[in-house]
Amino acid sequence: MAGYFRAEGIVLKSRDYGETDLLLTILTPHHGKVEAIAKGVRKSKSSLRSGTQQLCRSRFLFYAGKSLATVTQCEVQSIFAPLRSDLQLLAYAFYLVEIADVVVMPGQINRAMYYLLKEGLEALGAARPSLVARAFEARTLKIMGLEPRLDRCASCDGMLELKGKVTVAPAAGGAICSRCRGQKPPEYQVVPGSIKIWQQLNHINWRHLQRLRLSPYFDKELGEIMPAFLEYYLDRKLKSRALINEIGGVTDDGTGKNRSAARALRN
Ligand SMILES: [Zn+2]
């Protein structure tokens, strides 16, 4: 299908291409993931320069060639400014982008995932980043049709014993009772409080997320279990998760260690 088309999109990836071009992966609501060349953009005077940066939301005019599309015009809508001055937020932003990139298959149109990414990147500047990541994971699972069952046993529909720890298993599709344990590894043990927060995260809107309080214990437990669910269903490790852990809660300390982490994220 050759010809021009307009689309709003978020630049997920940007790689050098040839001498002065960039090869971009852009997530759009109505055209799925568009692989496009931005010609001459690495020259200082290119008008495409600002809107084709990674993590930019822009309006594009594409020309669809035989194989790759070409960006012929673009107009920046948002650069998600708060994320660019804080290394921890940037690491989380790349984590959300990586999830969106993996979830939306080439050729697939996934409007819900596009709008989730847009809202998630906006929320990162306003609410606690680990909570934004957990809410993002919960919604991604919903979009994939894999929202875990947490109110009863996902395996036998029996009651859950909410004393001590609760077992959750991605292969079973959520929490499981004591009789169903040991059948579908991997299994994880979580406190009932984490289950309650997970249920809230499934429904909470971004504005209310700012008001949700999370103790360090829940933050850590959900920060291990929820990504584990997502990685199980996606059948891959999310590499930016390791970089979030590496950076931790520390912003740039001037040692250059975190800058090297940021560089690694971009590659
Ligand atoms: Zn059961």
PDB file of N, CA, C and O and ligand atoms in Angstrom, residues 153-158 176-180, ligand 1:
ATOM      1  N   CYS A 153     -10.209 -19.164  44.088  1.00  0.00           N
ATOM      2  CA  CYS A 153      -9.145 -19.966  43.480  1.00  0.00           C
ATOM      3  C   CYS A 153      -9.326 -19.974  41.959  1.00  0.00           C
ATOM      4  O   CYS A 153     -10.401 -20.308  41.452  1.00  0.00           O
ATOM      5  N   ALA A 154      -8.268 -19.573  41.255  1.00  0.00           N
ATOM      6  CA  ALA A 154      -8.335 -19.491  39.791  1.00  0.00           C
ATOM      7  C   ALA A 154      -8.421 -20.883  39.169  1.00  0.00           C
ATOM      8  O   ALA A 154      -8.824 -21.037  38.018  1.00  0.00           O
ATOM      9  N   SER A 155      -8.084 -21.907  39.949  1.00  0.00           N
ATOM     10  CA  SER A 155      -8.043 -23.262  39.403  1.00  0.00           C
ATOM     11  C   SER A 155      -9.356 -24.019  39.643  1.00  0.00           C
ATOM     12  O   SER A 155      -9.920 -24.599  38.722  1.00  0.00           O
ATOM     13  N   CYS A 156      -9.853 -24.001  40.905  1.00  0.00           N
ATOM     14  CA  CYS A 156     -11.043 -24.829  41.225  1.00  0.00           C
ATOM     15  C   CYS A 156     -12.240 -23.982  41.636  1.00  0.00           C
ATOM     16  O   CYS A 156     -13.295 -24.526  41.956  1.00  0.00           O
ATOM     17  N   ASP A 157     -12.098 -22.631  41.643  1.00  0.00           N
ATOM     18  CA  ASP A 157     -13.178 -21.725  42.029  1.00  0.00           C
ATOM     19  C   ASP A 157     -13.503 -21.793  43.527  1.00  0.00           C
ATOM     20  O   ASP A 157     -14.501 -21.261  43.985  1.00  0.00           O
ATOM     21  N   GLY A 158     -12.647 -22.516  44.296  1.00  0.00           N
ATOM     22  CA  GLY A 158     -12.891 -22.618  45.740  1.00  0.00           C
ATOM     23  C   GLY A 158     -12.520 -21.333  46.458  1.00  0.00           C
ATOM     24  O   GLY A 158     -11.935 -20.417  45.876  1.00  0.00           O
ATOM     25  N   ILE A 176      -4.419 -19.247  44.020  1.00  0.00           N
ATOM     26  CA  ILE A 176      -4.915 -20.628  44.119  1.00  0.00           C
ATOM     27  C   ILE A 176      -5.038 -21.059  45.584  1.00  0.00           C
ATOM     28  O   ILE A 176      -4.316 -20.548  46.444  1.00  0.00           O
ATOM     29  N   CYS A 177      -5.961 -21.991  45.833  1.00  0.00           N
ATOM     30  CA  CYS A 177      -6.178 -22.475  47.194  1.00  0.00           C
ATOM     31  C   CYS A 177      -5.146 -23.548  47.537  1.00  0.00           C
ATOM     32  O   CYS A 177      -4.403 -24.009  46.670  1.00  0.00           O
ATOM     33  N   SER A 178      -5.143 -23.957  48.815  1.00  0.00           N
ATOM     34  CA  SER A 178      -4.118 -24.914  49.269  1.00  0.00           C
ATOM     35  C   SER A 178      -4.238 -26.257  48.548  1.00  0.00           C
ATOM     36  O   SER A 178      -3.243 -26.924  48.304  1.00  0.00           O
ATOM     37  N   ARG A 179      -5.455 -26.654  48.163  1.00  0.00           N
ATOM     38  CA  ARG A 179      -5.627 -27.961  47.487  1.00  0.00           C
ATOM     39  C   ARG A 179      -5.040 -27.961  46.069  1.00  0.00           C
ATOM     40  O   ARG A 179      -4.675 -28.996  45.538  1.00  0.00           O
ATOM     41  N   CYS A 180      -5.002 -26.780  45.464  1.00  0.00           N
ATOM     42  CA  CYS A 180      -4.536 -26.698  44.066  1.00  0.00           C
ATOM     43  C   CYS A 180      -3.042 -26.376  43.951  1.00  0.00           C
ATOM     44  O   CYS A 180      -2.522 -26.264  42.848  1.00  0.00           O
TER      45      CYS A 180
HETATM   46 ZN    ZN B   1      -8.281 -24.544  44.179  1.00  0.00          ZN
END
